[in-house]
Amino acid sequence: MPANTTGILRYNAHNTTPPTTDNGSYPLKCSDEDYDKLRPILPWTVGKPSNEQQMSTFQAGLTQYESDKNWTLPHGNFSRWDLGSSPLWLDFSNPTIMNLHKEKFTWDPELVVVPQNYKEDDWVYLIVTATGFPWGKPNRKFVPAAHPIHLHGHDFAILAQSNKPYWDPLVKLNLNNPPRRDVALLPANGYLVLAFKSDNPGAWLLHCHIAWHASSGLALQILEREPKINVSDASMEAINKTCKTWKDWYNNKSNWFNSSQGFQDDSEEAKSAYSRLPHGDAIFRQCVEGNETLLEVLDTVEQKRQSQRKKKSTRFLSKLQKYTTWLQNISDVVDVAVQTQAGLGCPLWAPIKFILKISNDHSKATEQVNNLLESITESLPRLEVYEKLKSDNILQVALLNVFTDVVDFAVRAFQFFRRGTLVRLTQIVVRSFDRDIGAVIARLERHAKVADQTAVATELLEAAEFRKQAERRQDEETKIQCERWLKPSDVKHVHLHQVRAKLDGTCEWITSNDMFERWVKPECSTTQDRLLIISGTHGCGKSVLASSIVANLENNDQPTLFFAFSSSDGSRQTSGNLIRTLLWQLLREAANKESVDIVHHLRSDGQPTASELWEAFGSIASSLAKPVYCVIDGIDECTDYNHAMSTKIMQILEICPNLRILLLGRPHVVQIQSGNSSFAAIEITSGMLNQDMEAFIMDEIAKSDFLSLPEFRDNVYKILKDKSDGMFLWVRLMVDDLRKSSSKSEFSERLQNLPRGLEKAYQLLFLHLSQTLDQFELRLAQNVLAFTSTSCRPLHFDEFRYAHAVHCRSLEPVAQPLEKYLLLQPPQRVLDVTGGLVSVTDGVLRLAHASVREFLIRPEDRWVCEPDRAVLGFRIDITQTHRYFAWLCLDYMRLEEEERRKSKLNTSQSTQTLWDSYPLLGYATLYAFFHLNRSGSPCSITLAKIENVLESTQIILWGENFAHLLFEDVTLQLQMDEFMVWSDQMADAGLDEGFFAIFKETLKRRSQMRKAGKIFDLLPENLEIYLNQFTDELVGNPSQNHSLEATEPVLESATAGPSLQNSSQNSRLNPPDPSATVSRVMDLLKGQTSFSVAHQIELYLRLLTSLHKTRVMIDPLKALFQLILRKAPGIHVYALMAIGRFYERLGKFQEALEIYTAASIKMDHQDVPLKFRIHSAMGDCYYNLSSDMEALRSYERAFSGLEIHLGRRHCDTLDTLKSLLFLNNWMDQHAEVIRLSDKVCMEQEFVPELGLAENLEIHQLRHYAYLQMGNHERAAHVKRSLQATLKLCREPCSKDGGNPASLHIQMGSSYYRLGEYDTALESCQLAFEAYKKSEGPTSKMALAAQHWIGRTNMQLGRNCEAKELLEMVLAKQQSVLGPDHREVRWTRNTLDDVRSDKIRIRRSQVGRG
């Protein structure tokens, strides 16, 4: 140990043994703990950022500065560390907080103030880099140094941390339970992404924790929610006083640091009292440092007493004995306070032991000590509280005063007892001692009570704070759950971007508009005044105006909701997106338990309909005391805005007197409300925008050094203003075009020929592009515009690079490696060749405005004028572009295989690793079918490319990737729907068998490769098992044995756990025995609570292959059912759906319902088609269990969601609609039957998306409903439709007689209804024979067909035959379906009619069929 070591830190004051330390070995690198090892015990989730990336990205580097008059430096030039725009230099006498709320105050650049004004629940992201980035400070230099970054005022989440340079598209942020820190290392040459919640208003320092870096300037200030920083007058007075004191002290250089002097602290009184004790006395040192306890000292005193026989002392000693335990316990608490606050290592009992040892008059000493202890114990009774709060600073100060009083007592006692015996015995001295000691004890009693009261108050405050934090955490958790459930659109960034785009002094014209003034007034009461519609043409600033209105309302503390529709953002296109976002925002504004309860109740009822969401919104909005302002922008870009939605808005306004709604869009939105002209509508005209347009034009001109020259400025301003027609977008596009002038002559020509209107502006811009771009640039521009306009989701720049490269490669007669075609230049190149019509924001390509796409995708017959014909090359043929997109997706999949084979990469890479290596693979895998379905009829090239992909042995890996995506994110199930639509199209074209034959051959080759040991990826093996079975059925391969005899087990035993590594590498690709597989699945489930995506997929495929042909309920499945229900939270929803379908197929509807219910709970927070398909499946189960009301509710929820997500004509939507129609018919809800059927039958009587049987069924239901409602005219019309459909049915019958059973039974019931009984009997008999062959003679549908035969025989006068047949049907139905099933009731009623020789048209005459 070095000789100059003067201090030892001890956590145990009683241990005096010198410590020893093993140097060990320490790593020299500067790094944090591994990121993956840091998992918070208290989980949290980080929300989406409210700030923009470029405004919150900071570089830690060195900048060279020149000295000036403000700095005295030893040399002329120097470098300083900086983080923000300049090095931070603070004046402690004039802190940031003293300059808040000053009008027209501009922050000194040296203060490096970064405003962050968001709401309390908003998240702020900070990106700190140790290298440069495109929009960074150009003169900053970087050195390979790490910096520990510390943020005041918050703990923060580490979303990403790397020693690689920052590049936004490649950074993956961890939002789910990221590490929580207040200091994190910025790695050398790397980056750090932090996030904190904006819930603590103030000026907070972000700085490097290396002292000389921070003092050099590597810091900045985050000014958080400045308007909410509330400093009271008293606090400001104290701040001013402190700052003045600092300034006075600092200006006196004698106060500056001097190594020979130290600073004073606040514990002088305790130190002063302690200094008066005899530190040099050996007995005192022994009491302070020794291990002798107070009890041992008392024993010694007792022995002396016995020798002196002082009975009085015995009495006091017996009292003192009872305080010993208390004193030992309280001492630990007081010792911490003394050591922390005063730096003294004196135990509390040391002065008392000293007095007891030195006192000759033991009875006097023990009497006073007893008095002292009685005062302390009575005043400090709560030992557990003090122990719990012993680290609290305020309590420590209070306890330090108690210690000081104890020391003062000892000092006075020491002074008394060191006097001679005769002196002590004098009455004056004794009285003086008693008086002084009494005063000390009284003071000690007061201080002890203060300490106790402090502890109680602190505990109450902590308890209250704990409850508040618990409530806050609960509220936060509830909000997170609601956000996940509602999935609101991210409109914050849209709003922030538009607010920043607004120029000072603009958009103020709206505040003086009479209609707007009425709308914004709090006392506005009528519904007409509370709805305002603002319309205007493209590019007239509606979006900026909307955000300006929102910002002004928020600045006035008005509850404000905002939504912006967008045709280019799939999450902001529908009325469902709107209501979910508004409901989420309103829930945050309301922030009360009642509102949360409303949403919670809505969640507990399952998936709500759109009407229920609007109803919840109205309930919460109507409960608010203050007006709520709702601003909805871009209503013309809403894909399902119709009269029904308009009516819903009006209904909400009627029930919510405090709600105001503002709609903004193009003029046709006003026409929707034309039925009631009393609503306020403002149409934006160029005259209204004069001042704004002037300011905007001047600002755009000022951005150009060329246009702002005096010789050009005025003329440019005049022409732009004359031709703008109130369109800001037009001005920006024209200014961008003028900037490209290469000479004064060219500039003059461009200026004089500026077109009017956006369409002519686009014509001009594209003409200039066609004239100035070479063939390569032109192809790049065309691809950017085409791919950006038709992509399923916005493309990342890297995805576009590869898409463009694949397309260019496909045009070459002799293709080179793909890397040869990749763009070498950064995104700026894309911006240059598209003339500002495309933007790159956060690495994502987007069109500058929706009108660009509308211009480009116009039908060719609208490109008739000469300017249009000149730029026809830019026209986007949607169908053709989708075809090209599909081709490049298919080409890239094969190219990716070739690249992997060349580089010998592992074929079992994770999905994310593959996508990182091959940027377009993720898009191609997910969206190829989206483009194929929109590319028209398949041509020979398309078919060849599909066959080429199917022939690849890597096809199984693409299937695995696709499965991974679907299992990780069920919201992508729409892409599975796209695959199913494509499969149906191929089947309709007769191409499916050929494709599957090719695929089957590919699987065979892959199996051979596996047997040869060339591939070992086990999850694809499981996929192959299922696909082999599936393709065998499709291509009719008789050689493959699919018997249910036991084959070799595929799942490992439970002892192996969920790992797949023990599976046999040479296992045959045969479906396993159901009993064996189910048993092993049970073993796997018993030992696990959650599974990886790979294991979820494996479990799903095993169940599919095992249960696919099982037709009986084997014993293991019964046990598996209960186990699955218990483990449902850990099982993927796809596996649950497979199990539910299996039980449904076996007729175990109650078991299926319970499985579907578990699946529905898992999907509670999602808003995707799968959720509504589950509700539809639940409706089927309820129907088969004869629970009609529950079935009706499930079908209604399913239909509502599927109609929104998939459209009214989708097969799943139509299937659910049919179920709704039949159930409403059964329940005599005839008006509802008509209302629902009108959704598909109003436009056309024959629905092509439905088969003949389904069309017949709907016409029958409509015909019967109209008859029951007494509308015979409409019934006759539907009868003609029914007859026309039957005519269509007879055509295929006359050719081959091969119509399915369902069509035969629908034809039979239809002929029966038309009175053509002979034909009806023939069709019903054909239906029975078909059902008997396919399902068995006692199946539900076979018995239904026989029921119709019996009814028809009754009409033909064959009563005995009818009665006999119906009695047989009834007996079998009761046996199969149970006595209370609706089919049984239907047959029983019909039989009663036959027995009574009457037949009536009943509701039951329409069979399920």
PDB file of C-alpha atoms in Angstrom, residues 119 549-554 557-562 585 589 627-631:
ATOM      1  CA  LYS A 119     -46.105  16.608 -23.919  1.00  0.00           C
ATOM      2  CA  ILE A 549     -54.312  25.615 -35.779  1.00  0.00           C
ATOM      3  CA  VAL A 550     -53.408  22.632 -33.599  1.00  0.00           C
ATOM      4  CA  ALA A 551     -50.256  24.336 -32.321  1.00  0.00           C
ATOM      5  CA  ASN A 552     -52.128  27.527 -31.422  1.00  0.00           C
ATOM      6  CA  LEU A 553     -54.802  25.582 -29.563  1.00  0.00           C
ATOM      7  CA  GLU A 554     -52.180  23.596 -27.665  1.00  0.00           C
ATOM      8  CA  ASP A 557     -53.788  24.712 -23.154  1.00  0.00           C
ATOM      9  CA  GLN A 558     -56.833  23.551 -25.100  1.00  0.00           C
ATOM     10  CA  PRO A 559     -57.314  19.759 -25.406  1.00  0.00           C
ATOM     11  CA  THR A 560     -56.581  19.102 -29.064  1.00  0.00           C
ATOM     12  CA  LEU A 561     -56.757  15.993 -31.227  1.00  0.00           C
ATOM     13  CA  PHE A 562     -55.107  15.712 -34.625  1.00  0.00           C
ATOM     14  CA  GLN A 585     -55.262  10.853 -28.126  1.00  0.00           C
ATOM     15  CA  GLU A 589     -56.066  14.169 -22.835  1.00  0.00           C
ATOM     16  CA  PRO A 627     -63.944  22.005 -25.096  1.00  0.00           C
ATOM     17  CA  VAL A 628     -62.119  19.391 -27.159  1.00  0.00           C
ATOM     18  CA  TYR A 629     -60.880  20.469 -30.587  1.00  0.00           C
ATOM     19  CA  CYS A 630     -60.466  17.761 -33.233  1.00  0.00           C
ATOM     20  CA  VAL A 631     -58.591  18.654 -36.431  1.00  0.00           C
TER      21      VAL A 631
END
